[in-house]
PDB file of C-alpha atoms in Angstrom:
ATOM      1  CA  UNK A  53      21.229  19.713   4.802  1.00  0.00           C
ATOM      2  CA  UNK A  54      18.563  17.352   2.909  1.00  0.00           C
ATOM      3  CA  UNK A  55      16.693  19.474   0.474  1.00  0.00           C
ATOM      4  CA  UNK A  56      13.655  18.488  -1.973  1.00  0.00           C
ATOM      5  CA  UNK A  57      12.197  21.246  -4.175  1.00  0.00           C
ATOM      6  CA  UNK A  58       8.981  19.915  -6.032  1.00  0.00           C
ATOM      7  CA  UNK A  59       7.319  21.821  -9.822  1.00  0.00           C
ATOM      8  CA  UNK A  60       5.178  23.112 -10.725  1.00  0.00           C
ATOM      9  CA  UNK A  61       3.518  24.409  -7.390  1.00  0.00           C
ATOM     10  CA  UNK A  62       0.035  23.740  -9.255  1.00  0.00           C
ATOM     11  CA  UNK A  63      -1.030  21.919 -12.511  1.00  0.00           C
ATOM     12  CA  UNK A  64      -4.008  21.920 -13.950  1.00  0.00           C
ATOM     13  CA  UNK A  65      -4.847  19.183 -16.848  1.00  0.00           C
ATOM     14  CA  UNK A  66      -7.789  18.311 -18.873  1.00  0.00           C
ATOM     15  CA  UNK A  67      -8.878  14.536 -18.093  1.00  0.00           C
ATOM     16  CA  UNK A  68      -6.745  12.428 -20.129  1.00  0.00           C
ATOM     17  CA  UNK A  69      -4.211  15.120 -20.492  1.00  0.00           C
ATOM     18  CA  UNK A  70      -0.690  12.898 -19.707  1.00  0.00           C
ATOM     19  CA  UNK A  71       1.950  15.183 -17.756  1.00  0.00           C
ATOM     20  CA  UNK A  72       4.645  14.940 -15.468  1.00  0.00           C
ATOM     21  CA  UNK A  73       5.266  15.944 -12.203  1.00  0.00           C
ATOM     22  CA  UNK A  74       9.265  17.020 -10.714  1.00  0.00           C
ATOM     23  CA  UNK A  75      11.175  16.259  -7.700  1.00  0.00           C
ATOM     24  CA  UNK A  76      14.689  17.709  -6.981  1.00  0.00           C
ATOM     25  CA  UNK A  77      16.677  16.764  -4.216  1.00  0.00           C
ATOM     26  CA  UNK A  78      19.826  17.187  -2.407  1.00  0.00           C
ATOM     27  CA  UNK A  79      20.740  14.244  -0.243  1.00  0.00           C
ATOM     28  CA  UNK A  80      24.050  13.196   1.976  1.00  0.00           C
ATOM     29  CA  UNK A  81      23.315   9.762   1.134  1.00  0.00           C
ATOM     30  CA  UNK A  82      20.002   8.510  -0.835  1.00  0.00           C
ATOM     31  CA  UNK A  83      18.480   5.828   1.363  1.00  0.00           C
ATOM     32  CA  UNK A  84      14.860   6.053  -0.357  1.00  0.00           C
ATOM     33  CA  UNK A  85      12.663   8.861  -2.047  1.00  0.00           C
ATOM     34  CA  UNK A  86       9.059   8.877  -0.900  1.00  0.00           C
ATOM     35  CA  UNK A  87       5.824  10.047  -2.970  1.00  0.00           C
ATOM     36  CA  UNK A  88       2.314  10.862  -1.415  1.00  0.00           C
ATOM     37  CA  UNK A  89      -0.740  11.480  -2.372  1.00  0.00           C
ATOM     38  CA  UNK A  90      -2.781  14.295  -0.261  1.00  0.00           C
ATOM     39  CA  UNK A  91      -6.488  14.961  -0.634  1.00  0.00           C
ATOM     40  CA  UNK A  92      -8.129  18.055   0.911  1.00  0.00           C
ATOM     41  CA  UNK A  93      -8.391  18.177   4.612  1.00  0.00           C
ATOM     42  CA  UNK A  94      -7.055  14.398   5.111  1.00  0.00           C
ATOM     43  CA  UNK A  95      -3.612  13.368   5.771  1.00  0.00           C
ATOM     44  CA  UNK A  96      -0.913  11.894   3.166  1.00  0.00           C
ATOM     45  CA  UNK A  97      -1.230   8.194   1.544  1.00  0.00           C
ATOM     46  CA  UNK A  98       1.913   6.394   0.953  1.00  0.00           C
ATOM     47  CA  UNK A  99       2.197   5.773  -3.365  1.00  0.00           C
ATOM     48  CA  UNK A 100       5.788   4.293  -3.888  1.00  0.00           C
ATOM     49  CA  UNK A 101       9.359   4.232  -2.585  1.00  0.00           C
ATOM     50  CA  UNK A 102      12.435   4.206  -5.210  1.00  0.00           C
ATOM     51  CA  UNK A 103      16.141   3.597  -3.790  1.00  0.00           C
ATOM     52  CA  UNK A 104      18.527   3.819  -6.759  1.00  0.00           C
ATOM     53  CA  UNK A 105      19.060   5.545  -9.792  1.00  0.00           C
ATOM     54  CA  UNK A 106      17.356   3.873 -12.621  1.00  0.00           C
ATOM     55  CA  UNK A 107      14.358   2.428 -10.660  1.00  0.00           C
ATOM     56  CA  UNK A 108      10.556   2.763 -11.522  1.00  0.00           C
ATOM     57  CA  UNK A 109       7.289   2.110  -9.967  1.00  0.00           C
ATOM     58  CA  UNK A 110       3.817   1.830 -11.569  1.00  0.00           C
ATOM     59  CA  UNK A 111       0.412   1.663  -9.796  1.00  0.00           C
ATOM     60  CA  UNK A 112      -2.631   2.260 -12.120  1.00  0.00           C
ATOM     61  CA  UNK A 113      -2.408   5.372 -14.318  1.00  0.00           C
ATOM     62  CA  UNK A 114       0.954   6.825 -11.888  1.00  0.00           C
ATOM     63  CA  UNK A 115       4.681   5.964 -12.905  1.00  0.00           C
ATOM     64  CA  UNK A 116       7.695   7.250 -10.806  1.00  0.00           C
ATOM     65  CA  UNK A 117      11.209   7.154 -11.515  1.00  0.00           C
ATOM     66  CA  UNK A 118      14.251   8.129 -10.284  1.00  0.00           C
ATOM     67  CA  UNK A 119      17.614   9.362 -11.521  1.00  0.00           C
ATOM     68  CA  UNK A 120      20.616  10.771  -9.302  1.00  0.00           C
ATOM     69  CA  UNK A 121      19.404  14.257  -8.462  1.00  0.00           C
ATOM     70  CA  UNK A 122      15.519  14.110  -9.283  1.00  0.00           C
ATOM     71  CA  UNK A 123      12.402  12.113  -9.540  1.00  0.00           C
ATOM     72  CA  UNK A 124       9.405  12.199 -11.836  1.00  0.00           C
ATOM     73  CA  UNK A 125       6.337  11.047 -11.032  1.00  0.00           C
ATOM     74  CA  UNK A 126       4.405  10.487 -14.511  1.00  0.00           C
ATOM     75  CA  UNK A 127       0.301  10.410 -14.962  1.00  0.00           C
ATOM     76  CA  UNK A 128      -0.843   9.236 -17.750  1.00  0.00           C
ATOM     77  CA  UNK A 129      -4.479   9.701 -18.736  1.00  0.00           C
ATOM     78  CA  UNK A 130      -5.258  11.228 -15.864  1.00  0.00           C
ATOM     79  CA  UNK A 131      -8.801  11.297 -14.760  1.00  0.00           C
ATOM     80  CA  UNK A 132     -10.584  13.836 -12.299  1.00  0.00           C
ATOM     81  CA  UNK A 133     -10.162  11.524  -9.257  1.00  0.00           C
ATOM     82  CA  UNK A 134      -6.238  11.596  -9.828  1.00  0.00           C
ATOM     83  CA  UNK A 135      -6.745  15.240  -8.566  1.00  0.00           C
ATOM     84  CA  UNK A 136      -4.926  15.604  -5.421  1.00  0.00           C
ATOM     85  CA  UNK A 137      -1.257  17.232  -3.556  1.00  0.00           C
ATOM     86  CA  UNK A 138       1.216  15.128  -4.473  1.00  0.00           C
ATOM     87  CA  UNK A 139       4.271  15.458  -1.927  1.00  0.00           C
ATOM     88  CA  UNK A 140       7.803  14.188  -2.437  1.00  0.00           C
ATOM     89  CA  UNK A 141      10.181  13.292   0.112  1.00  0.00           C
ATOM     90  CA  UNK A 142      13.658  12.242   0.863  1.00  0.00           C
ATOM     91  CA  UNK A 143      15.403   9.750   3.722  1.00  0.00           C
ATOM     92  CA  UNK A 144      19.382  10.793   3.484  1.00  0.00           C
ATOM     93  CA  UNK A 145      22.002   8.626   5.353  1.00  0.00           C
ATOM     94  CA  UNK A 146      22.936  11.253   8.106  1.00  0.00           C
ATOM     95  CA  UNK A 147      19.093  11.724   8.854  1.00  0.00           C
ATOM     96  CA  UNK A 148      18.133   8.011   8.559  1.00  0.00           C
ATOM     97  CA  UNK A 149      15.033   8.415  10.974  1.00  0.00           C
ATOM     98  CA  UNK A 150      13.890  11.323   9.376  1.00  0.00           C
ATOM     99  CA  UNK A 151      12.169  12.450   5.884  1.00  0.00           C
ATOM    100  CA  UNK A 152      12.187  15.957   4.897  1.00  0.00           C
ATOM    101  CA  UNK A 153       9.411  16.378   2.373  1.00  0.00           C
ATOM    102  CA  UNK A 154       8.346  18.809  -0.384  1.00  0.00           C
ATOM    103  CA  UNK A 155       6.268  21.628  -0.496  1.00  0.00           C
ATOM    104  CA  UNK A 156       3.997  19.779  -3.093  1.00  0.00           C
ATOM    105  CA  UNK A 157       2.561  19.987  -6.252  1.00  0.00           C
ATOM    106  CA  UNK A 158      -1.403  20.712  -6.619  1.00  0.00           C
ATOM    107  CA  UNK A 159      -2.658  18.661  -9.372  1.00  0.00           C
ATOM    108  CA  UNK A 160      -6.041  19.198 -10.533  1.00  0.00           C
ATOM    109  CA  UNK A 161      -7.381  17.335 -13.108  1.00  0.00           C
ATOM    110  CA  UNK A 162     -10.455  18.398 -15.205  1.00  0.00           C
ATOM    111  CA  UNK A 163     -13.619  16.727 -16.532  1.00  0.00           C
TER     112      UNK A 163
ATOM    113  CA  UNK B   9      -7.980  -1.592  12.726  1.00  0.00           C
ATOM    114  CA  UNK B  10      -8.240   1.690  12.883  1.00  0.00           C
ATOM    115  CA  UNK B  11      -5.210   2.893  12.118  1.00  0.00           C
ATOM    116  CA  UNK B  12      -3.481   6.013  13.010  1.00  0.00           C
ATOM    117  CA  UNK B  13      -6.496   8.599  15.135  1.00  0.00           C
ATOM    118  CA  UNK B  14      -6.122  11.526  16.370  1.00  0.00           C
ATOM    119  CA  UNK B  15      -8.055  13.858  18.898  1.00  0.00           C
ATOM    120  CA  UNK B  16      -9.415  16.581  18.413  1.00  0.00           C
ATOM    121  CA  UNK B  17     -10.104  17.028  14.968  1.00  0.00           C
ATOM    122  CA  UNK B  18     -10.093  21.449  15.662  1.00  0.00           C
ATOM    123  CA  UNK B  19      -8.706  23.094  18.393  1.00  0.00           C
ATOM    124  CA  UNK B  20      -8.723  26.986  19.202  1.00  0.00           C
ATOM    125  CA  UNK B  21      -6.478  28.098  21.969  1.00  0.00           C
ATOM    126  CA  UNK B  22      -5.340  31.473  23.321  1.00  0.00           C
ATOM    127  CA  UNK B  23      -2.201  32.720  23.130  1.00  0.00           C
ATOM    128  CA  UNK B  24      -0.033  31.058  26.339  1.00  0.00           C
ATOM    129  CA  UNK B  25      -2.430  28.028  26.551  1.00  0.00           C
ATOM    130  CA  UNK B  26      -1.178  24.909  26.872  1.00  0.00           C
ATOM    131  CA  UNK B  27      -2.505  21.315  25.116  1.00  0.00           C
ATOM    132  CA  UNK B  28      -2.145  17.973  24.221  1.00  0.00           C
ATOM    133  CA  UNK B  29      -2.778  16.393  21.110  1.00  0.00           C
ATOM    134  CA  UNK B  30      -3.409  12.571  20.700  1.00  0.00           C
ATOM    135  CA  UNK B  31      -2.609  10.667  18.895  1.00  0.00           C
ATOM    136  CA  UNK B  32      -2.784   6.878  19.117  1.00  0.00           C
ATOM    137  CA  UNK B  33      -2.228   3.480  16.345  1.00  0.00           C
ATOM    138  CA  UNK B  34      -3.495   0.114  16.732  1.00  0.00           C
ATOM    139  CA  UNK B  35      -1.123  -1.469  14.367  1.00  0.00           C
ATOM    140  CA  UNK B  36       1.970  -2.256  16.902  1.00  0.00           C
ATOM    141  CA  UNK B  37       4.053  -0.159  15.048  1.00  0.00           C
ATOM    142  CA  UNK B  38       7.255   1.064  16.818  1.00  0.00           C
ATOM    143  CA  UNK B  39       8.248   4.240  14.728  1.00  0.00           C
ATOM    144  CA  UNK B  40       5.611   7.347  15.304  1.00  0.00           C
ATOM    145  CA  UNK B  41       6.038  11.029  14.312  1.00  0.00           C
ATOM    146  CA  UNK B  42       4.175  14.340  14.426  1.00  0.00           C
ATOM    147  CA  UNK B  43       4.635  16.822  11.259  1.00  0.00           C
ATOM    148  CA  UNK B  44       3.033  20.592  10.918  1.00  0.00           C
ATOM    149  CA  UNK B  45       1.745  21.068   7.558  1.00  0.00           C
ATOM    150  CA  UNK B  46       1.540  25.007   6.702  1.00  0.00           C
ATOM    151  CA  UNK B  47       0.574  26.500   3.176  1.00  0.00           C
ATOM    152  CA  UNK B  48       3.331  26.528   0.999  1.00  0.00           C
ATOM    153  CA  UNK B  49       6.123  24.800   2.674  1.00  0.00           C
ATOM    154  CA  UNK B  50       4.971  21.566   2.646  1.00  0.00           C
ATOM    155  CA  UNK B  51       5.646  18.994   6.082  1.00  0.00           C
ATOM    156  CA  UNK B  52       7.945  19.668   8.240  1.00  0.00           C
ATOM    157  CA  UNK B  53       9.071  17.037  11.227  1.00  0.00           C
ATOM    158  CA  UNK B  54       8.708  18.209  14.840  1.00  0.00           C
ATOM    159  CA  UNK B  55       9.347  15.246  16.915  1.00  0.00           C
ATOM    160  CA  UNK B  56       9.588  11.524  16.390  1.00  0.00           C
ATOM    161  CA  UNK B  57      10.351   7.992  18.544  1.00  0.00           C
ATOM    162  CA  UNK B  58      11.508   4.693  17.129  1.00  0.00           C
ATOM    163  CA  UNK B  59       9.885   3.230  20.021  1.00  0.00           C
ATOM    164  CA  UNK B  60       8.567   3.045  23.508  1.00  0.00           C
ATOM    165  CA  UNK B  61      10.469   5.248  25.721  1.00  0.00           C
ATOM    166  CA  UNK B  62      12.879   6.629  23.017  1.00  0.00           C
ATOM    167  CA  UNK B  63      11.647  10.528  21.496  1.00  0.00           C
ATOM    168  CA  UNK B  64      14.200  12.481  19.354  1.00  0.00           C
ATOM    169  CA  UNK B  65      14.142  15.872  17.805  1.00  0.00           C
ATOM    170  CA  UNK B  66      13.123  16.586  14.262  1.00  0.00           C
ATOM    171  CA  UNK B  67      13.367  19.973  12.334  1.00  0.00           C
ATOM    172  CA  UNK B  68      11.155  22.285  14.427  1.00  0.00           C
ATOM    173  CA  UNK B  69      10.619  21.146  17.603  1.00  0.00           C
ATOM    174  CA  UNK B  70      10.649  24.203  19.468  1.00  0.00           C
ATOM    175  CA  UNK B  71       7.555  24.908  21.731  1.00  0.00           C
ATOM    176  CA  UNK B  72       6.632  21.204  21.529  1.00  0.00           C
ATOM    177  CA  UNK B  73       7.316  18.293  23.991  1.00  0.00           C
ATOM    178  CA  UNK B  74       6.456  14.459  23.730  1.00  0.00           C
ATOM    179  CA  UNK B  75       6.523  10.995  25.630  1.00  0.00           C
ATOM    180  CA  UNK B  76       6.323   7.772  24.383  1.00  0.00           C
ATOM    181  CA  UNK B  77       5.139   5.786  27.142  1.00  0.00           C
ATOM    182  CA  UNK B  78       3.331   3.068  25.206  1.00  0.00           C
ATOM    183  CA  UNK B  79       4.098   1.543  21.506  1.00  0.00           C
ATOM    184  CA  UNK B  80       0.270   2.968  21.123  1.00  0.00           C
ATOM    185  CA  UNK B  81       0.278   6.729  22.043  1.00  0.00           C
ATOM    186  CA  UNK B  82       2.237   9.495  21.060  1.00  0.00           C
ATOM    187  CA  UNK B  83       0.906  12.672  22.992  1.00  0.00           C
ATOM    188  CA  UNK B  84       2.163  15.779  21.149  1.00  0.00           C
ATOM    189  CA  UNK B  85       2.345  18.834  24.159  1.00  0.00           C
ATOM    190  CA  UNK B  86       2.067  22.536  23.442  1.00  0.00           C
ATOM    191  CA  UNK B  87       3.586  24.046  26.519  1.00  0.00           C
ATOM    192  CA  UNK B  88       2.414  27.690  25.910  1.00  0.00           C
ATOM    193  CA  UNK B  89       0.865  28.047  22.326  1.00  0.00           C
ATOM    194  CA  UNK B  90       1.825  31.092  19.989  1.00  0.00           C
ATOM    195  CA  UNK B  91       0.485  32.096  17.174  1.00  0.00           C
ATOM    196  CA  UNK B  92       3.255  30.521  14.940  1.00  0.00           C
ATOM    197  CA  UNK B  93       1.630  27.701  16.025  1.00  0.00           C
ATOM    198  CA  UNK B  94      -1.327  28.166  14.052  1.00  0.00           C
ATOM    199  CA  UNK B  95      -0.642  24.917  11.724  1.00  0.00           C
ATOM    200  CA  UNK B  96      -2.648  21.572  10.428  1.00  0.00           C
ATOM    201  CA  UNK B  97      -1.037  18.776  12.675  1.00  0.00           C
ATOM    202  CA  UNK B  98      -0.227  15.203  11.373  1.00  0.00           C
ATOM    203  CA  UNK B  99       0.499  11.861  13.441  1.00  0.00           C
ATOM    204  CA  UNK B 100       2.276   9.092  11.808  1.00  0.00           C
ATOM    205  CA  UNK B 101       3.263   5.912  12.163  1.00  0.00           C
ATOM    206  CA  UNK B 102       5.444   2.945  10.685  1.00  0.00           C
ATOM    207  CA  UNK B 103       6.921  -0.640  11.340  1.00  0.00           C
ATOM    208  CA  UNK B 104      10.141   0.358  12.006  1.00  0.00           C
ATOM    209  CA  UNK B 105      11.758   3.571  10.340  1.00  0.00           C
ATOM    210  CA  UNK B 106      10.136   6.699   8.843  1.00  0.00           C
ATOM    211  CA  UNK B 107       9.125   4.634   5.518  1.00  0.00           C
ATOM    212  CA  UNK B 108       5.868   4.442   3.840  1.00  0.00           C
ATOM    213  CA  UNK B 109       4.329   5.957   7.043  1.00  0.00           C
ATOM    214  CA  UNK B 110       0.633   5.953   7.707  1.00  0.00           C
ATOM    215  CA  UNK B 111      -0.641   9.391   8.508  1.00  0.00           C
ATOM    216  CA  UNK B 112      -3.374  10.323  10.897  1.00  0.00           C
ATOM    217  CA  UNK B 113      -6.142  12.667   9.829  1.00  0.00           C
ATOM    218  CA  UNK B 114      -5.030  15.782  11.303  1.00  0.00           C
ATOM    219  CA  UNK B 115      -5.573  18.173  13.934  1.00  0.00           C
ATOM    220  CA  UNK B 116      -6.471  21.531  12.776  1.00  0.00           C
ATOM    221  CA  UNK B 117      -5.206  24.000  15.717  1.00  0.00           C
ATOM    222  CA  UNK B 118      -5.943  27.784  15.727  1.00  0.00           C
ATOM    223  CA  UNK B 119      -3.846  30.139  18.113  1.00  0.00           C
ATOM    224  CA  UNK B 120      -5.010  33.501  18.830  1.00  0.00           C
TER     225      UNK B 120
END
């Protein structure tokens, strides 16, 4: 069974604070690892997709990478408009039309 | 375009009600999904198609039917709502497999 256990639960950061944010997964299979972003009371934004050990994404102050059993997703200077749920999730080769995501990690980010 | 919307925003039902939540895209997108989203265990997958006519199971789709009639609409159906249905609701959809979906607002749905 495809598992993903994200940490901290909650972080909170002064603005400019860099941190980093973990994803853990057990996969039969790693077809792609997902990250979100989730604001209060509106649904989740696609961020980035990694496939292989190794691989990195960057979109403005946000890096993820990716080694064989986790992911980080790195935030570096945050500011207070980076504040937000980010959710982690996992497409395995037996469940190849399926993601099982996360629980999430609350990042708030203040001023 | 508008996307992924769904209807209605908040819902409180009864317990052994029955409902359908809509949810529709405008992007011709042939994979759809629904998700519950309850505090602390982040989203889980109830049902999903990979196109029009085709529906498949995801991790809790007990209580729940669908149809996928149209590539549009993707009618979620709560044949007699418990309490353990109590949840935030999410539609999504994507060009062909369950990446970098684009997620619906929500429904917000309150059993008592």
């Amino acid at each position: 069974e495809d598992q993903v256990t994200q940490s901290p639960e909650a972080l909170r950061l002064q603005e400019g604070e860099s941190s980093s944010l973990n994803c853990s997964y057990t996969v039969s299979g790693l077809r792609g690892l997902f990250w979100y972003r989730q604001d209060p009371g509106k649904g989740p934004e696609f961020l980035f997709t990694l496939y292989s050990a190794g691989e990195e994404k960057e979109k403005e102050r946000l890096k993820a990478t990716l080694t064989k059993k986790e992911s980080f997703l790195h935030i570096t200077a945050p500011k207070p408009e980076d504040s937000a749920t980010y959710l982690c999730a996992v497409q395995g080769e037996w469940g190849a039309q399926k993601l099982v995501f996360g629980q999430g990690t609350r990042l708030t980010i203040n001023p | 375009n508008a996307g992924v919307t769904q209807t209605p925003k908040f819902q409180v039902l009864k317990t052994g009600q029955s409902m359908t939540l809509q949810c529709a895209q405008d992007m011709n997108h042939e994979y759809m999904s629904w998700y519950r989203q309850d505090p602390g265990m982040g989203l889980r997958l109830i049902h999903y198609s990979v196109g029009a006519g085709i529906t498949d199971q995801g991790e809790v789709p007990n209580g729940y039917n669908v149809s996928r009639s149209t590539t549009e609409d993707f009618p979620l159906r709560l044949l007699s709502a418990a309490p353990s249905q109590t949840s935030v609701y999410f539609c999504a959809s994507s060009p062909q497999g369950p990446e970098e979906q684009y997620f619906g607002p929500g429904t917000r749905l309150t059993v008592t």
